[in-house]
Amino acid sequence: MEPVFNLKSLPERLRSLGKRVTVAVACPADSHTEEVVERSIREEIADFILVAVAGKEAVAKRLLADYPEHVVIIDAEDDDDAARKAVWEVHEGRAQVLMKGTINTDNLLRAVLNKERGILIKGSVLTHIAIAETPQLPHLLFFSDAAVIPYPTYEQFDAIVGYITDTFRSITGKAVPRVALTHCTEKVSEKFPLTLSYEQIKADAANKKYGEVEIAGPMDVKTACDAESGALKGISSPVVGNADILVMPDIEAGNTFYKTLTLFGGATIAGMLAGTTVPVVVTSRADSADSKFYSLAAACLKALR
Amino acid sequence: MEPVFNLKSLPERLRSLGKRVTVAVACPADSHTEEVVERSIREEIADFILVAVAGKEAVAKRLLADYPEHVVIIDAEDDDDAARKAVWEVHEGRAQVLMKGTINTDNLLRAVLNKERGILIKGSVLTHIAIAETPQLPHLLFFSDAAVIPYPTYEQFDAIVGYITDTFRSITGKAVPRVALTHCTEKVSEKFPLTLSYEQIKADAANKKYGEVEIAGPMDVKTACDAESGALKGISSPVVGNADILVMPDIEAGNTFYKTLTLFGGATIAGMLAGTTVPVVVTSRADSADSKFYSLAAACLKALR
């Protein structure tokens, strides 16, 4: 099958698999969530279990009335109850993707991380994966972590690289991701302990810990994405100028990259949480409608692979 | 006088001041440095003291032959000697801007930071100031620190805000900069000690430590530069969506912002070091010719104000 090079082709790719994912939504009560659910049903990429909070069921009821074959409603007392019940649907295998509706991310994450009834993989680390479609690059650019882990340790970088290479393969269909370990310079030094973690990650990669990958760094974002910059610096590797995946040195760099790509680079970015038994979609108010829809589509594709 | 809204108008502004700056260049031996020197002479913004290393004097000699009224040559034995002698010209007041030629930044900085013969202001902190012209914003966007201080302490943030507000006023002619203290969220928390530094900086600003400024944060880069994002988040201040200056939380975010603006945002970025008795221009090989020329022009304008 052709690799996926942009977000627009995600729904088509999903339909071609001939299976439909069920998504559990915690408290779908705002127009943005409503729009994403409706578009997903119309584009035939998902069915929904809507966990609706008492007094905020109007959106869920409207969706059930219009799409009775694709929607089920579960009642909840309040936001925390909605989060618990949506997570439980995943826990019991009735949903393959979890999506945040009109509740705070903290409420949802408390339920996700709950030791007995949550869905964090045992011994695993929660991370965020972003997938950017930009006018400048001919392929999707994955990066992590822009939202969860402040300053990753070696163990956390290891988890980040494991999840994002896995997710990259599921979503794009490409077997060998090119991974850039990003940092403000090319130097490895004790002054920046993260560069020592990067050295260990490269050794792990050489031992096939992450399957087939091309991995290089430290290098800056421009060197990773622009062949000319690499040439000027005299750096050459299959990754330089061609990165599919950027591992960000910390959350400040990750968040800055996310926001700058969107605002100044005209990018559309989809995102999901990883480290859980199923992909979790946690979009924010500032995301565009397209970004929210593609986040759900990417999560569904990940869930099916 | 009209404020300066773009890099292109810097040479004109410089000429209108009716004074010419002398720039000391440590080892001008490559075509890029040659181009910047020649363009600066032709556009009448600076004269030059070229400190040329034995065996690498061809560029300096050619410039002297073509522009004898605007060029002086000083001989040096090697790169370190060139750095020392260029810094000494500044130390003795014969040059008002220092510029790196064809030597490593480390060699130049050793001479700049030398206790007896260097040019670091006593008790001060060396920082980098970047000035971006973007297709998306109607004004210049200043930011710091993208190149020198890894993880600023409160004292270093204090120095950064002092230098960049001062430099902003010198270069744009605008009296009241709008300063955004950037961070991945709007929350102040002990989990991110830099947000506690930001609180102190805001208190200092309220006490007029930085003169007349509008200052706000923590906020992310998009909230700082895009009014719509601020509105969606329900945040409002004169800074939100209108920042002139972004204080970056760490060097990883600063460097990522720099590279992403350039590569994905089509920005031209000028830069200089601050904390020294005169502006220091330290461009890198990866910078465009325009970026190098505007860096020198911005440094000259700063030197004259």
Coordinates of C-alpha atoms in Angstrom, one line a residue:
Chain A
M1 CA 0.0 0.0 0.0
E2 CA 1.2 3.6 -0.7
P3 CA 2.6 5.4 2.3
V4 CA 0.5 8.2 3.8
F5 CA 2.1 11.6 3.1
N6 CA -0.6 13.9 4.4
L7 CA -3.4 14.1 6.9
K8 CA -6.1 14.4 4.2
S9 CA -5.6 10.9 3.1
L10 CA -6.2 9.4 6.6
P11 CA -10.0 8.9 6.3
E12 CA -9.6 7.2 2.9
R13 CA -6.9 4.9 4.3
L14 CA -9.1 4.1 7.3
R15 CA -12.0 3.1 5.1
S16 CA -9.8 1.0 2.9
L17 CA -9.1 -1.2 6.0
G18 CA -12.7 -2.2 6.1
K19 CA -13.0 -2.1 9.9
R20 CA -14.6 0.6 12.0
V21 CA -13.2 1.8 15.3
T22 CA -15.4 2.7 18.3
V23 CA -14.5 5.8 20.1
A24 CA -15.4 6.6 23.8
V25 CA -16.0 10.3 24.3
A26 CA -15.9 11.8 27.8
C27 CA -18.6 14.5 27.9
P28 CA -19.3 15.6 24.4
A29 CA -21.1 18.9 25.1
D30 CA -19.5 21.6 22.9
S31 CA -19.9 22.4 19.2
H32 CA -16.3 21.4 18.3
T33 CA -16.7 17.9 19.7
E34 CA -20.1 17.6 18.1
E35 CA -18.6 18.6 14.7
V36 CA -15.7 16.0 15.0
V37 CA -18.1 13.2 16.0
E38 CA -20.5 14.1 13.2
R39 CA -17.8 14.4 10.6
S40 CA -16.3 11.1 11.7
I41 CA -19.6 9.3 11.3
R42 CA -20.3 10.9 7.9
E43 CA -16.8 10.0 6.6
E44 CA -17.3 6.5 7.9
I45 CA -14.3 6.3 10.1
A46 CA -15.8 5.6 13.6
D47 CA -18.7 4.8 15.8
F48 CA -19.2 6.4 19.2
I49 CA -19.9 5.7 22.8
L50 CA -20.9 9.2 24.1
V51 CA -20.6 9.4 27.9
A52 CA -22.9 12.4 28.7
V53 CA -23.0 14.3 32.0
A54 CA -26.5 14.9 33.5
G55 CA -27.7 18.4 32.4
K56 CA -25.2 18.5 29.5
E57 CA -26.7 15.8 27.3
A58 CA -28.1 17.9 24.5
V59 CA -25.3 17.3 22.0
A60 CA -25.2 13.6 22.7
K61 CA -29.0 13.3 22.3
R62 CA -28.9 15.2 19.0
L63 CA -26.2 12.9 17.6
L64 CA -28.1 9.8 18.8
A65 CA -31.2 11.0 17.1
D66 CA -29.5 11.7 13.8
Y67 CA -27.1 8.7 13.8
P68 CA -28.8 5.9 15.8
E69 CA -26.8 3.2 14.2
H70 CA -23.5 4.8 15.1
V71 CA -24.1 6.3 18.5
V72 CA -24.6 4.8 22.0
I73 CA -25.1 7.1 25.1
I74 CA -24.0 6.3 28.6
D75 CA -25.1 8.6 31.4
A76 CA -22.7 10.1 33.9
E77 CA -23.2 12.1 37.1
D78 CA -20.4 14.6 36.6
D79 CA -17.1 15.2 34.7
D80 CA -15.1 12.8 36.8
D81 CA -17.7 10.1 36.5
A82 CA -17.8 10.7 32.7
A83 CA -14.0 10.3 32.5
R84 CA -14.1 7.1 34.6
K85 CA -16.9 5.6 32.5
A86 CA -15.3 6.5 29.2
V87 CA -12.0 5.0 30.3
W88 CA -13.9 1.9 31.5
E89 CA -15.4 1.3 28.1
V90 CA -11.8 1.2 26.8
H91 CA -10.6 -1.0 29.7
E92 CA -13.3 -3.5 28.9
G93 CA -12.5 -3.5 25.2
R94 CA -15.7 -1.9 24.0
A95 CA -13.9 1.2 22.6
Q96 CA -10.5 1.3 20.8
V97 CA -9.9 5.0 21.1
L98 CA -10.6 7.5 23.9
M99 CA -11.4 11.1 23.3
K100 CA -11.7 14.1 25.5
G101 CA -14.9 16.1 25.2
T102 CA -15.9 19.1 27.2
I103 CA -13.9 18.4 30.4
N104 CA -10.5 19.4 31.6
T105 CA -7.6 17.3 30.5
D106 CA -6.7 16.8 34.2
N107 CA -10.0 15.1 34.9
L108 CA -9.6 12.8 32.0
L109 CA -5.9 12.0 32.8
R110 CA -6.8 11.1 36.4
A111 CA -9.1 8.4 35.1
V112 CA -6.6 7.3 32.4
L113 CA -3.8 6.9 35.0
N114 CA -5.9 5.2 37.7
K115 CA -4.0 2.1 38.8
E116 CA -6.9 -0.4 38.9
R117 CA -9.4 1.0 36.4
G118 CA -7.1 3.1 34.1
I119 CA -5.5 2.4 30.8
L120 CA -1.8 3.2 31.2
I121 CA 0.3 0.3 30.0
K122 CA 2.0 -1.2 33.1
G123 CA 5.5 0.2 33.6
S124 CA 4.9 2.7 30.8
V125 CA 5.3 6.4 30.4
L126 CA 2.5 8.8 29.1
T127 CA 3.7 10.9 26.2
H128 CA 2.3 13.1 23.5
I129 CA 2.8 12.5 19.8
A130 CA 2.2 15.3 17.2
I131 CA 1.8 14.8 13.5
A132 CA 2.4 17.9 11.4
E133 CA 1.4 18.5 7.8
T134 CA 3.3 21.5 6.5
P135 CA 3.3 23.4 3.1
Q136 CA 7.1 23.1 3.2
L137 CA 7.7 19.3 3.5
P138 CA 6.5 16.6 1.1
H139 CA 5.8 14.2 4.0
L140 CA 4.3 14.2 7.5
L141 CA 6.6 15.3 10.3
F142 CA 6.1 13.5 13.6
F143 CA 7.4 15.0 16.9
S144 CA 7.4 14.4 20.6
D145 CA 7.0 15.5 23.4
A146 CA 5.3 18.8 23.1
A147 CA 2.8 18.4 25.9
V148 CA 3.4 15.9 28.7
I149 CA 7.0 15.3 29.9
P150 CA 8.8 18.5 31.0
Y151 CA 12.5 17.4 30.8
P152 CA 12.8 13.8 29.6
T153 CA 15.2 11.5 31.3
Y154 CA 17.0 8.7 29.3
E155 CA 14.2 6.3 30.2
Q156 CA 11.6 8.8 29.1
F157 CA 13.4 9.5 25.8
D158 CA 13.6 5.7 25.3
A159 CA 9.8 5.5 25.7
I160 CA 9.3 8.5 23.4
V161 CA 11.4 7.0 20.6
G162 CA 9.7 3.6 21.0
Y163 CA 6.1 5.0 20.8
I164 CA 6.7 7.5 18.1
T165 CA 8.5 5.1 15.7
D166 CA 5.7 2.6 16.3
T167 CA 3.0 5.2 15.7
F168 CA 4.8 6.5 12.7
R169 CA 4.8 3.1 11.1
S170 CA 1.2 2.5 11.9
I171 CA 0.0 5.8 10.4
T172 CA 2.3 6.3 7.4
G173 CA 2.9 2.7 6.4
K174 CA 6.6 3.5 6.0
A175 CA 8.8 0.9 7.6
V176 CA 12.0 2.8 8.3
P177 CA 11.5 6.2 10.0
R178 CA 14.3 8.7 9.9
V179 CA 14.6 10.1 13.5
A180 CA 16.4 13.3 14.4
L181 CA 17.4 13.8 18.1
T182 CA 17.1 17.6 18.3
H183 CA 19.2 20.0 20.4
C184 CA 20.5 23.5 20.0
T185 CA 23.9 22.4 18.8
E186 CA 25.5 19.3 17.3
K187 CA 27.8 18.8 20.4
V188 CA 27.4 16.1 22.9
S189 CA 28.4 17.5 26.3
E190 CA 27.9 17.1 30.1
K191 CA 26.6 20.6 30.1
F192 CA 23.5 19.3 28.4
P193 CA 22.7 15.9 30.0
L194 CA 20.0 15.2 27.4
T195 CA 22.8 14.8 24.8
L196 CA 24.2 11.9 26.9
S197 CA 20.7 10.3 26.8
Y198 CA 20.8 10.8 23.0
E199 CA 24.1 8.9 22.8
Q200 CA 22.5 6.0 24.7
I201 CA 19.4 6.1 22.4
K202 CA 21.6 5.8 19.4
A203 CA 23.4 2.8 20.9
D204 CA 20.0 1.3 21.6
A205 CA 18.9 1.9 18.1
A206 CA 22.0 0.3 16.7
N207 CA 21.0 -2.8 18.8
K208 CA 17.6 -2.7 16.9
K209 CA 15.7 -1.8 20.1
Y210 CA 13.3 0.3 17.9
G211 CA 13.3 -2.0 14.9
E212 CA 14.6 -0.6 11.6
V213 CA 15.3 3.1 12.0
E214 CA 17.7 5.7 10.8
I215 CA 18.6 7.8 13.8
A216 CA 21.0 10.7 14.2
G217 CA 21.7 13.7 16.4
P218 CA 22.1 15.9 18.3
M219 CA 21.2 18.3 15.5
D220 CA 19.0 21.4 15.4
V221 CA 15.5 21.5 13.8
K222 CA 16.7 23.2 10.7
T223 CA 19.5 20.7 10.1
A224 CA 17.0 17.9 10.6
C225 CA 14.5 19.3 8.0
D226 CA 16.6 21.2 5.5
A227 CA 19.3 19.5 3.5
E228 CA 21.1 22.7 2.7
S229 CA 21.6 23.6 6.3
G230 CA 23.2 20.2 6.9
A231 CA 25.5 20.6 3.8
L232 CA 26.6 24.1 5.1
K233 CA 27.5 22.5 8.4
G234 CA 29.3 19.6 6.7
I235 CA 27.0 17.1 8.4
S236 CA 25.7 14.2 6.3
S237 CA 23.4 11.3 7.3
P238 CA 20.2 9.8 5.9
V239 CA 18.4 11.8 8.5
V240 CA 19.9 15.3 7.9
G241 CA 17.4 17.3 5.8
N242 CA 15.0 14.4 5.7
A243 CA 13.8 13.7 9.2
D244 CA 10.4 12.0 9.5
I245 CA 10.5 12.3 13.3
L246 CA 11.9 15.0 15.6
V247 CA 12.6 14.0 19.2
M248 CA 12.4 17.3 21.1
P249 CA 14.9 18.0 23.9
D250 CA 12.3 19.3 26.3
I251 CA 8.6 20.4 26.5
E252 CA 9.5 24.1 26.0
A253 CA 11.1 23.3 22.7
G254 CA 8.3 20.9 21.8
N255 CA 5.6 23.4 22.6
T256 CA 7.4 26.2 20.8
F257 CA 7.9 24.1 17.7
Y258 CA 4.2 23.1 17.8
K259 CA 2.9 26.7 18.1
T260 CA 5.5 28.2 15.7
L261 CA 4.7 25.6 13.0
T262 CA 1.0 26.3 13.3
L263 CA 1.2 30.1 13.5
F264 CA 4.2 31.0 11.3
G265 CA 4.5 27.8 9.1
G266 CA 0.8 27.3 8.2
A267 CA 0.9 23.7 9.5
T268 CA -2.0 21.5 10.5
I269 CA -1.1 19.4 13.4
A270 CA -2.9 16.2 14.7
G271 CA -2.0 14.8 18.1
M272 CA -2.6 11.9 20.5
L273 CA -1.3 10.5 23.8
A274 CA 0.7 7.3 23.8
G275 CA 1.8 4.9 26.5
T276 CA -1.9 3.9 27.0
T277 CA -3.5 0.7 25.9
V278 CA -5.3 2.7 23.2
P279 CA -4.7 6.1 21.6
V280 CA -6.1 9.0 23.5
V281 CA -7.2 12.2 21.7
V282 CA -6.9 15.3 23.8
T283 CA -7.3 18.3 21.6
S284 CA -7.4 21.8 23.0
R285 CA -9.7 24.8 22.4
A286 CA -7.0 26.5 20.3
D287 CA -6.8 23.7 17.8
S288 CA -8.6 24.1 14.4
A289 CA -11.6 21.9 13.5
D290 CA -9.4 20.1 10.9
S291 CA -6.7 19.5 13.5
K292 CA -9.3 17.9 15.8
F293 CA -10.7 15.7 13.1
Y294 CA -7.4 14.5 11.9
S295 CA -6.3 13.8 15.4
L296 CA -9.2 11.4 15.8
A297 CA -8.5 9.9 12.3
A298 CA -4.9 9.3 13.2
A299 CA -5.8 7.8 16.5
C300 CA -8.3 5.4 14.8
L301 CA -5.7 4.4 12.2
K302 CA -3.2 3.7 15.0
A303 CA -5.8 1.7 16.8
L304 CA -6.4 -0.6 13.8
R305 CA -2.7 -1.4 13.1
Chain B
M1 CA 10.9 59.8 13.8
E2 CA 8.9 56.9 12.5
P3 CA 9.4 53.6 14.3
V4 CA 11.4 50.9 12.4
F5 CA 9.1 48.0 11.4
N6 CA 11.4 46.0 9.3
L7 CA 15.1 45.1 8.7
K8 CA 15.2 46.7 5.3
S9 CA 14.8 50.2 6.7
L10 CA 17.8 49.8 9.0
P11 CA 20.5 51.2 6.6
E12 CA 18.3 54.2 5.7
R13 CA 17.8 54.9 9.4
L14 CA 21.5 54.6 10.1
R15 CA 22.4 57.1 7.3
S16 CA 19.8 59.5 8.6
L17 CA 21.7 59.8 11.9
G18 CA 24.6 61.4 10.0
K19 CA 27.3 59.4 11.9
R20 CA 29.3 56.4 10.8
V21 CA 30.2 53.5 13.0
T22 CA 33.6 51.8 12.9
V23 CA 33.5 48.0 13.1
A24 CA 36.4 45.8 14.1
V25 CA 36.4 42.5 12.3
A26 CA 38.4 39.5 13.6
C27 CA 39.8 37.6 10.6
P28 CA 37.8 38.6 7.5
A29 CA 38.9 35.8 5.2
D30 CA 35.7 34.3 3.7
S31 CA 33.5 35.4 0.9
H32 CA 30.5 36.0 3.2
T33 CA 32.4 38.3 5.5
E34 CA 33.8 40.1 2.5
E35 CA 30.3 40.6 1.1
V36 CA 29.0 42.0 4.3
V37 CA 31.9 44.4 4.7
E38 CA 31.6 45.6 1.1
R39 CA 27.9 46.0 1.2
S40 CA 28.2 48.0 4.5
I41 CA 30.7 50.4 2.9
R42 CA 28.6 50.8 -0.2
E43 CA 25.5 51.5 1.7
E44 CA 27.4 54.0 3.9
I45 CA 26.7 52.5 7.2
A46 CA 30.1 51.6 8.5
D47 CA 33.9 51.8 8.2
F48 CA 36.1 48.9 9.1
I49 CA 39.2 47.9 11.0
L50 CA 40.1 44.5 9.5
V51 CA 42.3 42.4 11.8
A52 CA 43.9 40.0 9.3
V53 CA 45.8 36.8 10.1
A54 CA 49.1 36.2 8.4
G55 CA 48.6 34.0 5.3
K56 CA 44.9 34.8 5.2
E57 CA 45.1 38.5 4.3
A58 CA 43.8 38.4 0.7
V59 CA 40.2 39.5 1.4
A60 CA 41.3 42.3 3.7
K61 CA 43.9 43.5 1.2
R62 CA 41.3 43.5 -1.7
L63 CA 38.9 45.5 0.5
L64 CA 41.6 48.0 1.4
A65 CA 42.6 48.4 -2.2
D66 CA 39.0 49.1 -3.3
Y67 CA 37.9 51.2 -0.3
P68 CA 41.0 52.9 1.1
E69 CA 39.0 55.6 2.8
H70 CA 36.9 53.1 4.7
V71 CA 39.3 50.3 5.6
V72 CA 42.3 50.0 7.9
I73 CA 44.2 46.7 8.3
I74 CA 45.9 45.4 11.5
D75 CA 48.1 42.3 11.2
A76 CA 47.7 39.3 13.5
E77 CA 49.7 36.2 14.0
D78 CA 46.8 33.7 14.4
D79 CA 43.1 33.5 15.2
D80 CA 43.5 34.1 18.9
D81 CA 45.8 37.1 18.2
A82 CA 43.2 38.4 15.7
A83 CA 40.4 38.1 18.3
R84 CA 42.5 39.8 21.0
K85 CA 43.5 42.7 18.7
A86 CA 39.9 43.2 17.4
V87 CA 38.6 43.3 20.9
W88 CA 41.4 45.7 21.9
E89 CA 40.3 48.2 19.2
V90 CA 36.8 48.2 20.9
H91 CA 38.4 48.4 24.4
E92 CA 40.4 51.5 23.4
G93 CA 37.3 53.1 21.8
R94 CA 38.5 53.0 18.2
A95 CA 35.7 50.6 17.1
Q96 CA 32.0 50.7 18.2
V97 CA 31.0 47.3 17.0
L98 CA 32.8 43.9 17.0
M99 CA 32.3 41.4 14.3
K100 CA 33.4 37.8 14.0
G101 CA 35.1 36.9 10.7
T102 CA 36.5 33.5 9.7
I103 CA 37.3 32.2 13.2
N104 CA 35.4 30.0 15.7
T105 CA 33.0 31.8 18.0
D106 CA 34.8 30.2 21.0
N107 CA 38.1 32.0 20.0
L108 CA 36.3 35.3 19.8
L109 CA 34.4 34.9 23.0
R110 CA 37.6 34.1 24.9
A111 CA 38.9 37.5 24.0
V112 CA 35.6 39.2 24.6
L113 CA 35.3 37.7 28.1
N114 CA 39.0 38.3 29.1
K115 CA 39.0 40.0 32.5
E116 CA 41.7 42.7 31.8
R117 CA 41.5 43.2 28.1
G118 CA 37.9 42.0 27.3
I119 CA 34.7 44.0 26.8
L120 CA 32.1 42.3 29.0
I121 CA 30.4 45.0 31.2
K122 CA 31.5 44.4 34.8
G123 CA 29.0 42.2 36.7
S124 CA 27.0 41.6 33.5
V125 CA 25.8 38.5 31.7
L126 CA 26.5 37.7 28.0
T127 CA 23.2 37.0 26.1
H128 CA 22.1 36.8 22.5
I129 CA 19.4 39.0 21.0
A130 CA 17.5 37.9 17.8
I131 CA 15.4 40.2 15.7
A132 CA 13.0 38.5 13.3
E133 CA 11.2 40.0 10.3
T134 CA 8.4 37.7 9.3
P135 CA 5.8 37.7 6.5
Q136 CA 3.1 37.1 9.2
L137 CA 3.7 40.1 11.5
P138 CA 3.5 43.8 10.7
H139 CA 6.4 44.6 13.1
L140 CA 9.8 43.2 14.1
L141 CA 9.8 40.4 16.7
F142 CA 12.7 40.4 19.2
F143 CA 13.6 37.3 21.2
S144 CA 16.2 36.0 23.6
D145 CA 18.1 33.9 24.5
A146 CA 18.5 31.5 21.5
A147 CA 22.2 31.0 21.7
V148 CA 24.1 31.6 24.9
I149 CA 22.4 30.9 28.2
P150 CA 21.2 27.3 28.5
Y151 CA 18.6 27.5 31.3
P152 CA 18.3 31.1 32.6
T153 CA 18.2 31.8 36.4
Y154 CA 16.2 34.7 37.7
E155 CA 19.3 36.9 37.5
Q156 CA 19.9 35.9 33.9
F157 CA 16.2 36.5 33.0
D158 CA 16.6 39.9 34.6
A159 CA 19.6 40.6 32.4
I160 CA 17.9 39.3 29.3
V161 CA 14.8 41.5 29.8
G162 CA 17.0 44.6 30.6
Y163 CA 19.2 44.2 27.5
I164 CA 16.4 43.3 25.1
T165 CA 14.1 46.1 26.1
D166 CA 17.0 48.5 25.8
T167 CA 18.0 47.1 22.4
F168 CA 14.4 47.1 21.2
R169 CA 14.1 50.8 21.9
S170 CA 17.4 51.7 20.3
I171 CA 16.6 49.8 17.1
T172 CA 12.9 50.4 16.6
G173 CA 12.5 53.8 18.2
K174 CA 9.4 52.6 19.9
A175 CA 9.3 53.6 23.6
V176 CA 7.1 50.9 25.2
P177 CA 7.9 47.3 24.2
R178 CA 5.3 44.6 24.8
V179 CA 7.1 41.7 26.4
A180 CA 5.8 38.1 26.6
L181 CA 7.4 35.7 29.0
T182 CA 6.9 32.5 27.1
H183 CA 6.3 29.0 28.5
C184 CA 4.5 25.9 27.4
T185 CA 1.4 26.8 29.6
E186 CA -0.1 29.8 31.3
K187 CA 0.4 28.2 34.8
V188 CA 2.9 29.4 37.4
S189 CA 4.1 26.4 39.3
E190 CA 7.1 25.0 41.3
K191 CA 7.3 22.2 38.7
F192 CA 8.7 24.8 36.3
P193 CA 11.0 27.1 38.4
L194 CA 11.3 29.5 35.5
T195 CA 7.7 30.5 36.0
L196 CA 8.6 31.7 39.5
S197 CA 11.4 33.8 37.9
Y198 CA 8.8 35.2 35.5
E199 CA 6.7 36.3 38.5
Q200 CA 9.6 38.2 40.0
I201 CA 10.4 39.8 36.6
K202 CA 6.8 41.0 36.4
A203 CA 7.1 42.5 39.9
D204 CA 10.4 44.2 38.9
A205 CA 8.7 45.5 35.8
A206 CA 5.9 47.0 37.9
N207 CA 8.6 48.8 39.8
K208 CA 9.9 50.3 36.5
K209 CA 13.1 48.4 36.6
Y210 CA 13.0 48.1 32.8
G211 CA 11.5 51.5 32.2
E212 CA 8.1 51.7 30.4
V213 CA 7.1 48.2 29.4
E214 CA 4.0 46.1 29.0
I215 CA 4.9 42.7 30.3
A216 CA 2.8 39.5 30.7
G217 CA 3.1 35.8 31.0
P218 CA 3.7 32.9 31.2
M219 CA 2.1 32.3 27.9
D220 CA 2.9 30.3 24.8
V221 CA 4.4 31.7 21.6
K222 CA 1.1 31.5 19.8
T223 CA -0.8 33.3 22.5
A224 CA 1.9 36.0 22.5
C225 CA 1.7 36.5 18.7
D226 CA -1.8 35.7 17.7
A227 CA -4.8 37.6 19.2
E228 CA -7.2 34.9 18.3
S229 CA -5.4 32.2 20.3
G230 CA -5.5 34.6 23.3
A231 CA -9.2 35.2 22.9
L232 CA -9.9 31.4 22.7
K233 CA -8.1 31.0 25.9
G234 CA -9.9 33.9 27.5
I235 CA -6.6 35.7 28.2
S236 CA -6.4 39.4 27.5
S237 CA -3.6 41.9 28.0
P238 CA -1.9 44.5 25.8
V239 CA 0.8 41.9 25.2
V240 CA -1.4 38.9 24.1
G241 CA -1.4 38.7 20.3
N242 CA 0.8 41.8 20.1
A243 CA 4.2 40.9 21.6
D244 CA 7.2 42.8 20.4
I245 CA 9.6 40.8 22.5
L246 CA 9.5 37.1 23.4
V247 CA 11.6 36.0 26.4
M248 CA 12.3 32.3 25.8
P249 CA 12.2 29.8 28.7
D250 CA 15.4 28.1 27.7
I251 CA 18.0 27.8 24.9
E252 CA 16.2 24.7 23.4
A253 CA 13.0 26.7 22.9
G254 CA 14.9 29.8 21.7
N255 CA 17.0 27.8 19.2
T256 CA 13.9 25.8 18.0
F257 CA 12.0 29.1 17.6
Y258 CA 14.9 30.6 15.6
K259 CA 15.2 27.7 13.3
T260 CA 11.5 27.1 12.8
L261 CA 10.8 30.7 12.0
T262 CA 13.5 30.7 9.4
L263 CA 12.8 27.4 7.8
F264 CA 9.0 27.1 8.1
G265 CA 8.0 30.8 8.6
G266 CA 10.2 32.4 5.9
A267 CA 11.6 34.8 8.4
T268 CA 14.9 36.8 8.1
I269 CA 16.6 37.0 11.4
A270 CA 19.3 39.4 12.6
G271 CA 21.3 38.8 15.8
M272 CA 23.8 40.2 18.1
L273 CA 25.4 39.6 21.5
A274 CA 24.6 41.9 24.4
G275 CA 26.1 42.4 27.9
T276 CA 29.3 43.7 26.3
T277 CA 30.4 47.4 26.1
V278 CA 29.5 47.3 22.4
P279 CA 27.3 45.0 20.2
V280 CA 29.0 41.9 19.0
V281 CA 28.0 40.3 15.7
V282 CA 28.5 36.6 15.6
T283 CA 26.7 35.2 12.5
S284 CA 27.0 31.6 11.6
R285 CA 27.7 29.8 8.3
A286 CA 24.0 28.8 8.0
D287 CA 22.8 32.4 8.1
S288 CA 21.8 34.0 4.8
A289 CA 23.7 37.0 3.4
D290 CA 20.8 39.3 4.2
S291 CA 20.7 38.0 7.7
K292 CA 24.4 38.8 8.2
F293 CA 24.1 42.2 6.7
Y294 CA 21.1 43.2 8.8
S295 CA 22.8 41.8 11.9
L296 CA 25.6 44.3 11.3
A297 CA 23.2 47.1 10.5
A298 CA 21.2 46.4 13.7
A299 CA 24.5 46.4 15.8
C300 CA 25.6 49.7 14.3
L301 CA 22.2 51.3 15.0
K302 CA 22.4 50.0 18.6
A303 CA 25.9 51.4 18.9
L304 CA 24.8 54.8 17.9
R305 CA 21.8 55.2 20.2

